[in-house]
Amino acid sequence: MINHYLGNQIYSKCKEETLIFSEEQTKMVEMHLKGFSEEKILKEIFPKSTDKEIEDNIEQFKSILYNIINMCDLYHDKPTGEKGKWYPMVINLEMTNKCNFNCPFCYKNASLSKNDFIEEEIIQFICNNLENKVNVLHLTGGEPLIYPNINNIIAKLSRKFRVNITSNFSLHNNLDDETLKKVNSLQISLYGYDKNSYVNNIHSDYFSNVYDGIRRLENLGINYYFMIVATEFVYKNIDKYKKFLDQFDKSKIKIENYNNVGRFKNKDLYDYKSKIMDNLKLDIINSEFDVEKKSFEDNLNLPLKCGAGVKHITISEKGKVYPCIDLERCENIGVEFNEYKHYLKNGQIYNFLSQNFEFNEEDIAICNEYFEKTRQFYEK
């Protein structure tokens, strides 16, 4: 559950759908959370209404109000950010480009030979300035569990933010149990169903490490899910994947397409996603491209239709800021963190995106084409 201000509206990512509150709905929710009566809220939103009109409509209004409040769990998850300002809902922190895997479709070209790590000064800046302004910090890599003092980093961040992690989870023993309990959600990148499939896909046998880590999460009651890249190998071995995955809750499985970036750049793309999901009998879950968001993002007049650079930003291990992870392929787009941090601290990232990121037509076309294809997939 995520509730977050983007400008004058609340963006709410509920369990089953994404909602964009109108400015009137946002005002209605704000007043209720501040303790105003339903009658007072109605009079504020509809100042020309008579007392009789208020009385006739109060029960219907209550039903609408409490439906929104309960659906989005707004009593428990009050909106982060600040009304009228633009803070990212999610910051992707690419902790390192070092990784113990060598996946053939890695968007970062991560490898064990690389040794760049995000500076702790950036992490400290976020802790000092963005509490209650940013909803989620998403630790990625490379492999984030390689990062030095990762237990201390997670402990520090989790005191002020929700911490999500994407990891191959082969190095789960780098995290102690108390640290794992501080993680809000853990996405495990799954690359096979047994020892041989891991060797085939990543050229190393880490299957037993990963499987032990999954069982550890189950025993600790930690929220996790699997991310499986929709490759030809997965499709051709779908029955073996299905047999392995049948022991887990299907709501924990997410299928993603690979992108034409990193080690997979310039190779042919083929959409196996829908076929894999059909075979596994999965519903479309965890979509970042819900139909309800279309008018909101189109009306923002952003260069990137997905909302990258506003809903979420990425800070790389080299201290550069990008609208999203995939845009690291476009070297001209990244800006230095020191150039960006004033806008981040003051909730002005919308202004920065429209004025300072130097997009070219090719960059925009690549991203928007991918976004439109993905949205069409979910609208089927």
Short mmCIF file of C-alpha atoms in Angstrom, two decimals:
data_model
loop_
_atom_site.label_atom_id
_atom_site.label_comp_id
_atom_site.label_asym_id
_atom_site.label_seq_id
_atom_site.Cartn_x
_atom_site.Cartn_y
_atom_site.Cartn_z
CA MET A 1 0.00 0.00 0.00
CA ILE A 2 1.42 3.37 -1.06
CA ASN A 3 -0.19 6.79 -0.66
CA HIS A 4 1.82 9.74 -1.91
CA TYR A 5 1.35 13.35 -2.98
CA LEU A 6 2.26 14.22 -6.55
CA GLY A 7 1.58 17.91 -6.91
CA ASN A 8 -1.94 18.64 -5.63
CA GLN A 9 -3.22 15.08 -5.95
CA ILE A 10 -2.80 11.86 -4.02
CA TYR A 11 -1.49 8.85 -5.90
CA SER A 12 -2.59 5.65 -4.18
CA LYS A 13 -1.29 2.21 -5.09
CA CYS A 14 -3.69 -0.10 -3.31
CA LYS A 15 -3.45 -3.87 -3.20
CA GLU A 16 -5.68 -4.44 -6.23
CA GLU A 17 -5.57 -1.20 -8.22
CA THR A 18 -4.04 2.22 -8.63
CA LEU A 19 -6.09 5.32 -7.86
CA ILE A 20 -5.44 8.93 -8.68
CA PHE A 21 -7.47 11.22 -6.43
CA SER A 22 -8.95 14.36 -7.96
CA GLU A 23 -8.10 17.60 -6.17
CA GLU A 24 -11.59 17.53 -4.60
CA GLN A 25 -11.10 13.95 -3.38
CA THR A 26 -7.68 14.88 -2.05
CA LYS A 27 -9.15 17.79 -0.10
CA MET A 28 -11.94 15.57 1.20
CA VAL A 29 -9.47 12.98 2.51
CA GLU A 30 -7.18 15.62 4.02
CA MET A 31 -10.00 17.27 5.95
CA HIS A 32 -11.26 13.93 7.26
CA LEU A 33 -7.80 12.92 8.47
CA LYS A 34 -7.55 16.28 10.26
CA GLY A 35 -10.78 15.53 12.16
CA PHE A 36 -13.34 17.65 10.32
CA SER A 37 -16.94 16.39 10.34
CA GLU A 38 -18.58 15.06 7.20
CA GLU A 39 -20.95 18.05 7.18
CA LYS A 40 -18.05 20.49 7.34
CA ILE A 41 -16.21 18.71 4.52
CA LEU A 42 -19.28 18.77 2.26
CA LYS A 43 -19.84 22.46 2.90
CA GLU A 44 -16.20 23.19 2.11
CA ILE A 45 -16.24 21.24 -1.15
CA PHE A 46 -19.71 22.43 -2.20
CA PRO A 47 -19.97 25.92 -0.65
CA LYS A 48 -23.18 26.79 -2.51
CA SER A 49 -25.10 23.80 -1.16
CA THR A 50 -28.01 24.42 1.20
CA ASP A 51 -28.35 22.71 4.58
CA LYS A 52 -31.16 20.60 3.11
CA GLU A 53 -28.94 19.45 0.22
CA ILE A 54 -26.17 18.58 2.68
CA GLU A 55 -28.60 16.59 4.81
CA ASP A 56 -30.02 14.71 1.80
CA ASN A 57 -26.58 13.68 0.54
CA ILE A 58 -24.64 13.09 3.75
CA GLU A 59 -25.09 9.30 3.88
CA GLN A 60 -24.04 8.83 0.27
CA PHE A 61 -21.04 11.07 0.90
CA LYS A 62 -20.04 9.06 3.97
CA SER A 63 -20.19 5.86 1.93
CA ILE A 64 -17.90 7.32 -0.75
CA LEU A 65 -15.50 8.82 1.80
CA TYR A 66 -15.07 5.71 3.94
CA ASN A 67 -14.76 3.50 0.87
CA ILE A 68 -11.76 5.57 -0.26
CA ILE A 69 -10.27 5.71 3.24
CA ASN A 70 -10.55 1.96 3.81
CA MET A 71 -9.55 0.88 0.30
CA CYS A 72 -6.33 2.87 0.53
CA ASP A 73 -5.81 2.23 4.27
CA LEU A 74 -5.34 5.97 4.77
CA TYR A 75 -5.67 5.76 8.55
CA HIS A 76 -2.55 3.61 8.68
CA ASP A 77 -0.69 4.80 5.57
CA LYS A 78 -0.94 8.57 5.56
CA PRO A 79 0.35 10.14 2.33
CA THR A 80 4.05 10.84 2.06
CA GLY A 81 5.38 13.80 0.14
CA GLU A 82 3.84 17.24 0.49
CA LYS A 83 0.80 18.75 -1.17
CA GLY A 84 1.74 21.07 -4.00
CA LYS A 85 5.29 19.70 -4.24
CA TRP A 86 6.97 16.97 -6.23
CA TYR A 87 8.95 14.38 -4.30
CA PRO A 88 9.54 10.94 -5.84
CA MET A 89 7.33 8.22 -4.47
CA VAL A 90 10.18 5.72 -4.92
CA ILE A 91 13.94 6.18 -5.12
CA ASN A 92 15.83 3.30 -6.69
CA LEU A 93 19.26 3.15 -5.08
CA GLU A 94 21.63 1.16 -7.26
CA MET A 95 24.00 0.17 -4.51
CA THR A 96 26.69 -1.30 -6.78
CA ASN A 97 27.43 -2.60 -10.27
CA LYS A 98 29.20 -5.60 -8.72
CA CYS A 99 27.37 -8.93 -8.92
CA ASN A 100 28.23 -12.58 -8.34
CA PHE A 101 25.93 -13.59 -11.23
CA ASN A 102 26.60 -13.11 -14.93
CA CYS A 103 23.09 -13.01 -16.42
CA PRO A 104 23.05 -12.75 -20.23
CA PHE A 105 20.21 -10.20 -20.16
CA CYS A 106 21.51 -7.93 -17.35
CA TYR A 107 20.50 -4.33 -18.09
CA LYS A 108 23.54 -3.00 -16.18
CA ASN A 109 26.26 -5.30 -17.47
CA ALA A 110 26.94 -6.04 -13.81
CA SER A 111 29.73 -8.48 -13.00
CA LEU A 112 32.05 -9.64 -10.23
CA SER A 113 34.93 -7.63 -11.74
CA LYS A 114 33.19 -4.27 -11.20
CA ASN A 115 33.72 -2.37 -7.96
CA ASP A 116 31.63 0.80 -7.88
CA PHE A 117 29.54 1.41 -4.76
CA ILE A 118 27.12 4.22 -4.04
CA GLU A 119 28.62 6.75 -1.63
CA GLU A 120 27.31 6.71 1.93
CA GLU A 121 27.08 10.53 1.76
CA ILE A 122 24.17 10.11 -0.66
CA ILE A 123 22.45 7.70 1.71
CA GLN A 124 23.01 10.10 4.61
CA PHE A 125 21.58 13.01 2.60
CA ILE A 126 18.42 11.00 1.95
CA CYS A 127 18.09 10.11 5.65
CA ASN A 128 18.64 13.70 6.75
CA ASN A 129 16.29 15.39 4.28
CA LEU A 130 13.60 13.09 2.90
CA GLU A 131 11.87 11.42 5.84
CA ASN A 132 8.08 11.45 5.17
CA LYS A 133 8.80 12.97 1.75
CA VAL A 134 9.70 9.72 -0.05
CA ASN A 135 7.67 6.56 0.48
CA VAL A 136 9.98 3.73 -0.62
CA LEU A 137 13.72 3.25 -1.00
CA HIS A 138 14.35 0.36 -3.38
CA LEU A 139 17.84 -1.13 -3.06
CA THR A 140 19.04 -2.74 -6.28
CA GLY A 141 22.33 -3.50 -7.97
CA GLY A 142 24.23 -5.32 -9.36
CA GLU A 143 23.71 -7.37 -6.25
CA PRO A 144 22.88 -5.09 -3.29
CA LEU A 145 23.77 -7.68 -0.65
CA ILE A 146 27.42 -7.34 -1.71
CA TYR A 147 27.44 -3.76 -0.41
CA PRO A 148 29.77 -3.29 2.61
CA ASN A 149 27.98 -2.88 5.95
CA ILE A 150 24.65 -3.69 4.29
CA ASN A 151 23.08 -4.58 7.66
CA ASN A 152 23.89 -1.13 9.05
CA ILE A 153 22.64 0.59 5.88
CA ILE A 154 19.28 -1.20 5.99
CA ALA A 155 18.90 -0.54 9.72
CA LYS A 156 19.53 3.18 9.16
CA LEU A 157 17.16 3.49 6.20
CA SER A 158 14.34 1.41 7.67
CA ARG A 159 13.98 3.79 10.61
CA LYS A 160 12.70 6.47 8.23
CA PHE A 161 11.51 4.74 5.04
CA ARG A 162 10.03 1.57 3.68
CA VAL A 163 12.93 -0.46 2.32
CA ASN A 164 12.41 -2.80 -0.63
CA ILE A 165 15.21 -4.93 -2.05
CA THR A 166 15.72 -6.66 -5.39
CA SER A 167 18.31 -9.41 -5.05
CA ASN A 168 19.30 -12.75 -6.53
CA PHE A 169 19.34 -13.77 -2.82
CA SER A 170 22.25 -16.17 -3.16
CA LEU A 171 24.11 -14.09 -0.55
CA HIS A 172 21.25 -14.00 1.96
CA ASN A 173 23.64 -14.98 4.75
CA ASN A 174 25.12 -11.47 4.46
CA LEU A 175 21.93 -10.30 6.21
CA ASP A 176 21.17 -11.20 9.79
CA ASP A 177 17.62 -12.09 10.86
CA GLU A 178 16.96 -8.74 12.54
CA THR A 179 17.91 -6.91 9.35
CA LEU A 180 15.62 -9.08 7.22
CA LYS A 181 12.72 -8.28 9.53
CA LYS A 182 13.23 -4.58 8.79
CA VAL A 183 12.75 -5.08 5.03
CA ASN A 184 9.29 -4.14 3.74
CA SER A 185 9.39 -6.31 0.62
CA LEU A 186 12.01 -8.48 -1.02
CA GLN A 187 11.97 -9.26 -4.74
CA ILE A 188 13.98 -12.36 -5.56
CA SER A 189 15.22 -12.57 -9.12
CA LEU A 190 14.72 -16.26 -9.91
CA TYR A 191 16.88 -17.75 -12.67
CA GLY A 192 15.94 -21.41 -12.62
CA TYR A 193 14.26 -24.32 -10.86
CA ASP A 194 17.26 -26.54 -10.01
CA LYS A 195 21.07 -26.68 -10.08
CA ASN A 196 21.40 -27.33 -13.82
CA SER A 197 19.04 -24.53 -14.83
CA TYR A 198 21.03 -22.04 -12.74
CA VAL A 199 24.27 -23.18 -14.36
CA ASN A 200 22.65 -22.79 -17.78
CA ASN A 201 21.32 -19.28 -17.10
CA ILE A 202 23.97 -17.62 -14.94
CA HIS A 203 26.94 -19.96 -15.45
CA SER A 204 27.17 -20.71 -11.71
CA ASP A 205 25.47 -23.07 -9.27
CA TYR A 206 23.75 -20.92 -6.67
CA PHE A 207 20.41 -22.73 -6.64
CA SER A 208 20.83 -24.29 -3.19
CA ASN A 209 21.85 -20.92 -1.70
CA VAL A 210 18.76 -19.26 -3.15
CA TYR A 211 16.42 -22.07 -2.10
CA ASP A 212 17.77 -22.02 1.46
CA GLY A 213 17.22 -18.26 1.49
CA ILE A 214 13.61 -18.64 0.39
CA ARG A 215 12.93 -21.14 3.16
CA ARG A 216 14.58 -18.76 5.61
CA LEU A 217 12.18 -15.98 4.55
CA GLU A 218 9.23 -18.35 4.96
CA ASN A 219 10.34 -19.24 8.49
CA LEU A 220 10.83 -15.57 9.42
CA GLY A 221 7.52 -14.48 7.88
CA ILE A 222 9.19 -11.94 5.58
CA ASN A 223 7.19 -10.56 2.64
CA TYR A 224 8.79 -11.60 -0.66
CA TYR A 225 7.95 -12.44 -4.26
CA PHE A 226 9.74 -13.87 -7.27
CA MET A 227 10.63 -11.94 -10.40
CA ILE A 228 11.17 -14.15 -13.45
CA VAL A 229 12.44 -12.66 -16.69
CA ALA A 230 10.32 -13.92 -19.60
CA THR A 231 13.02 -15.57 -21.70
CA GLU A 232 12.87 -18.33 -24.29
CA PHE A 233 14.50 -20.69 -21.75
CA VAL A 234 11.67 -20.14 -19.27
CA TYR A 235 9.04 -20.70 -21.95
CA LYS A 236 10.65 -23.91 -23.22
CA ASN A 237 11.01 -25.26 -19.67
CA ILE A 238 7.70 -23.97 -18.36
CA ASP A 239 6.58 -27.36 -16.98
CA LYS A 240 9.72 -27.61 -14.85
CA TYR A 241 9.26 -24.05 -13.61
CA LYS A 242 5.63 -24.80 -12.84
CA LYS A 243 6.52 -27.89 -10.82
CA PHE A 244 9.02 -25.88 -8.77
CA LEU A 245 6.70 -22.89 -8.30
CA ASP A 246 3.67 -24.99 -7.32
CA GLN A 247 5.04 -25.16 -3.77
CA PHE A 248 4.66 -21.36 -3.45
CA ASP A 249 1.74 -18.95 -3.38
CA LYS A 250 1.04 -17.81 -6.96
CA SER A 251 0.55 -14.24 -5.77
CA LYS A 252 4.30 -14.26 -5.10
CA ILE A 253 5.20 -14.67 -8.79
CA LYS A 254 5.84 -11.78 -11.15
CA ILE A 255 6.82 -12.18 -14.80
CA GLU A 256 8.71 -9.37 -16.53
CA ASN A 257 9.91 -8.80 -20.08
CA TYR A 258 13.60 -8.15 -20.65
CA ASN A 259 14.52 -4.83 -22.21
CA ASN A 260 16.82 -4.03 -25.11
CA VAL A 261 19.55 -2.62 -22.86
CA GLY A 262 22.79 -3.73 -21.22
CA ARG A 263 24.05 -7.18 -22.22
CA PHE A 264 20.86 -7.80 -24.18
CA LYS A 265 21.14 -4.65 -26.27
CA ASN A 266 20.61 -5.05 -30.02
CA LYS A 267 19.31 -8.61 -29.68
CA ASP A 268 15.88 -9.60 -30.92
CA LEU A 269 13.06 -9.22 -28.41
CA TYR A 270 10.21 -11.70 -28.32
CA ASP A 271 7.27 -11.38 -25.95
CA TYR A 272 7.03 -14.67 -24.05
CA LYS A 273 5.38 -12.99 -21.08
CA SER A 274 1.73 -13.65 -21.90
CA LYS A 275 2.44 -17.28 -22.88
CA ILE A 276 4.33 -17.93 -19.64
CA MET A 277 1.60 -16.32 -17.55
CA ASP A 278 -1.06 -18.38 -19.31
CA ASN A 279 0.89 -21.58 -18.68
CA LEU A 280 1.42 -20.76 -15.02
CA LYS A 281 -2.22 -19.62 -14.75
CA LEU A 282 -1.18 -16.27 -13.32
CA ASP A 283 -3.27 -13.15 -13.15
CA ILE A 284 -1.71 -9.85 -14.14
CA ILE A 285 -0.30 -8.56 -10.87
CA ASN A 286 1.94 -5.75 -9.69
CA SER A 287 1.50 -3.85 -12.94
CA GLU A 288 3.16 -0.46 -13.16
CA PHE A 289 0.96 0.41 -16.12
CA ASP A 290 -2.59 0.45 -14.76
CA VAL A 291 -5.17 1.90 -17.12
CA GLU A 292 -6.45 4.28 -14.44
CA LYS A 293 -3.21 6.28 -14.55
CA LYS A 294 -3.39 7.15 -18.23
CA SER A 295 -5.15 10.51 -18.03
CA PHE A 296 -3.12 11.60 -14.99
CA GLU A 297 0.25 11.02 -16.62
CA ASP A 298 -0.78 12.29 -20.03
CA ASN A 299 -2.01 15.52 -18.43
CA LEU A 300 1.33 16.04 -16.68
CA ASN A 301 2.90 16.71 -20.08
CA LEU A 302 6.00 14.72 -19.17
CA PRO A 303 8.62 13.69 -21.73
CA LEU A 304 8.24 10.08 -20.52
CA LYS A 305 4.68 8.76 -20.42
CA CYS A 306 5.38 6.28 -17.63
CA GLY A 307 6.02 9.12 -15.17
CA ALA A 308 9.73 8.33 -14.78
CA GLY A 309 11.54 11.21 -13.14
CA VAL A 310 8.44 12.14 -11.14
CA LYS A 311 6.95 9.01 -9.56
CA HIS A 312 10.35 7.41 -9.28
CA ILE A 313 13.99 8.26 -9.84
CA THR A 314 17.18 6.21 -9.90
CA ILE A 315 20.50 7.07 -8.28
CA SER A 316 23.33 4.95 -9.65
CA GLU A 317 26.37 3.56 -7.86
CA LYS A 318 28.40 6.27 -9.62
CA GLY A 319 26.32 9.06 -8.10
CA LYS A 320 24.32 9.96 -11.19
CA VAL A 321 20.57 10.54 -11.22
CA TYR A 322 18.33 9.13 -13.94
CA PRO A 323 14.56 9.27 -14.44
CA CYS A 324 14.55 5.47 -14.39
CA ILE A 325 16.83 2.44 -14.31
CA ASP A 326 16.65 1.68 -18.02
CA LEU A 327 17.77 5.18 -19.00
CA GLU A 328 21.33 4.47 -17.91
CA ARG A 329 21.82 3.37 -21.50
CA CYS A 330 21.46 7.07 -22.50
CA GLU A 331 24.60 8.66 -21.08
CA ASN A 332 23.49 12.20 -21.89
CA ILE A 333 20.46 11.92 -19.61
CA GLY A 334 22.15 11.34 -16.25
CA VAL A 335 22.98 14.29 -13.99
CA GLU A 336 25.31 14.47 -11.01
CA PHE A 337 23.64 14.02 -7.63
CA ASN A 338 25.14 17.27 -6.33
CA GLU A 339 23.43 19.11 -9.19
CA TYR A 340 20.11 17.43 -8.41
CA LYS A 341 19.94 17.30 -4.61
CA HIS A 342 18.64 20.86 -4.07
CA TYR A 343 15.58 20.07 -6.21
CA LEU A 344 15.12 16.73 -4.46
CA LYS A 345 15.32 18.27 -0.99
CA ASN A 346 12.78 20.98 -1.83
CA GLY A 347 10.22 18.90 -3.71
CA GLN A 348 10.96 20.40 -7.11
CA ILE A 349 11.83 17.34 -9.19
CA TYR A 350 9.00 18.01 -11.68
CA ASN A 351 10.63 21.35 -12.45
CA PHE A 352 14.04 19.71 -12.80
CA LEU A 353 12.75 17.00 -15.12
CA SER A 354 11.16 19.43 -17.53
CA GLN A 355 14.07 21.90 -17.50
CA ASN A 356 17.33 20.04 -16.96
CA PHE A 357 17.24 16.50 -18.34
CA GLU A 358 18.39 16.65 -21.95
CA PHE A 359 16.21 14.12 -23.71
CA ASN A 360 16.59 13.54 -27.40
CA GLU A 361 13.85 12.29 -29.66
CA GLU A 362 15.33 8.80 -29.96
CA ASP A 363 15.50 8.34 -26.17
CA ILE A 364 11.89 9.46 -25.74
CA ALA A 365 10.65 7.32 -28.63
CA ILE A 366 12.29 4.14 -27.27
CA CYS A 367 10.82 4.56 -23.79
CA ASN A 368 7.36 5.71 -24.85
CA GLU A 369 7.07 2.90 -27.38
CA TYR A 370 7.90 0.35 -24.67
CA PHE A 371 5.42 2.00 -22.29
CA GLU A 372 2.61 1.99 -24.85
CA LYS A 373 3.21 -1.66 -25.76
CA THR A 374 3.18 -2.62 -22.10
CA ARG A 375 0.03 -0.63 -21.40
CA GLN A 376 -1.71 -2.23 -24.39
CA PHE A 377 -0.70 -5.64 -23.03
CA TYR A 378 -2.39 -4.91 -19.71
CA GLU A 379 -5.48 -3.44 -21.38
CA LYS A 380 -6.18 -6.64 -23.34
#
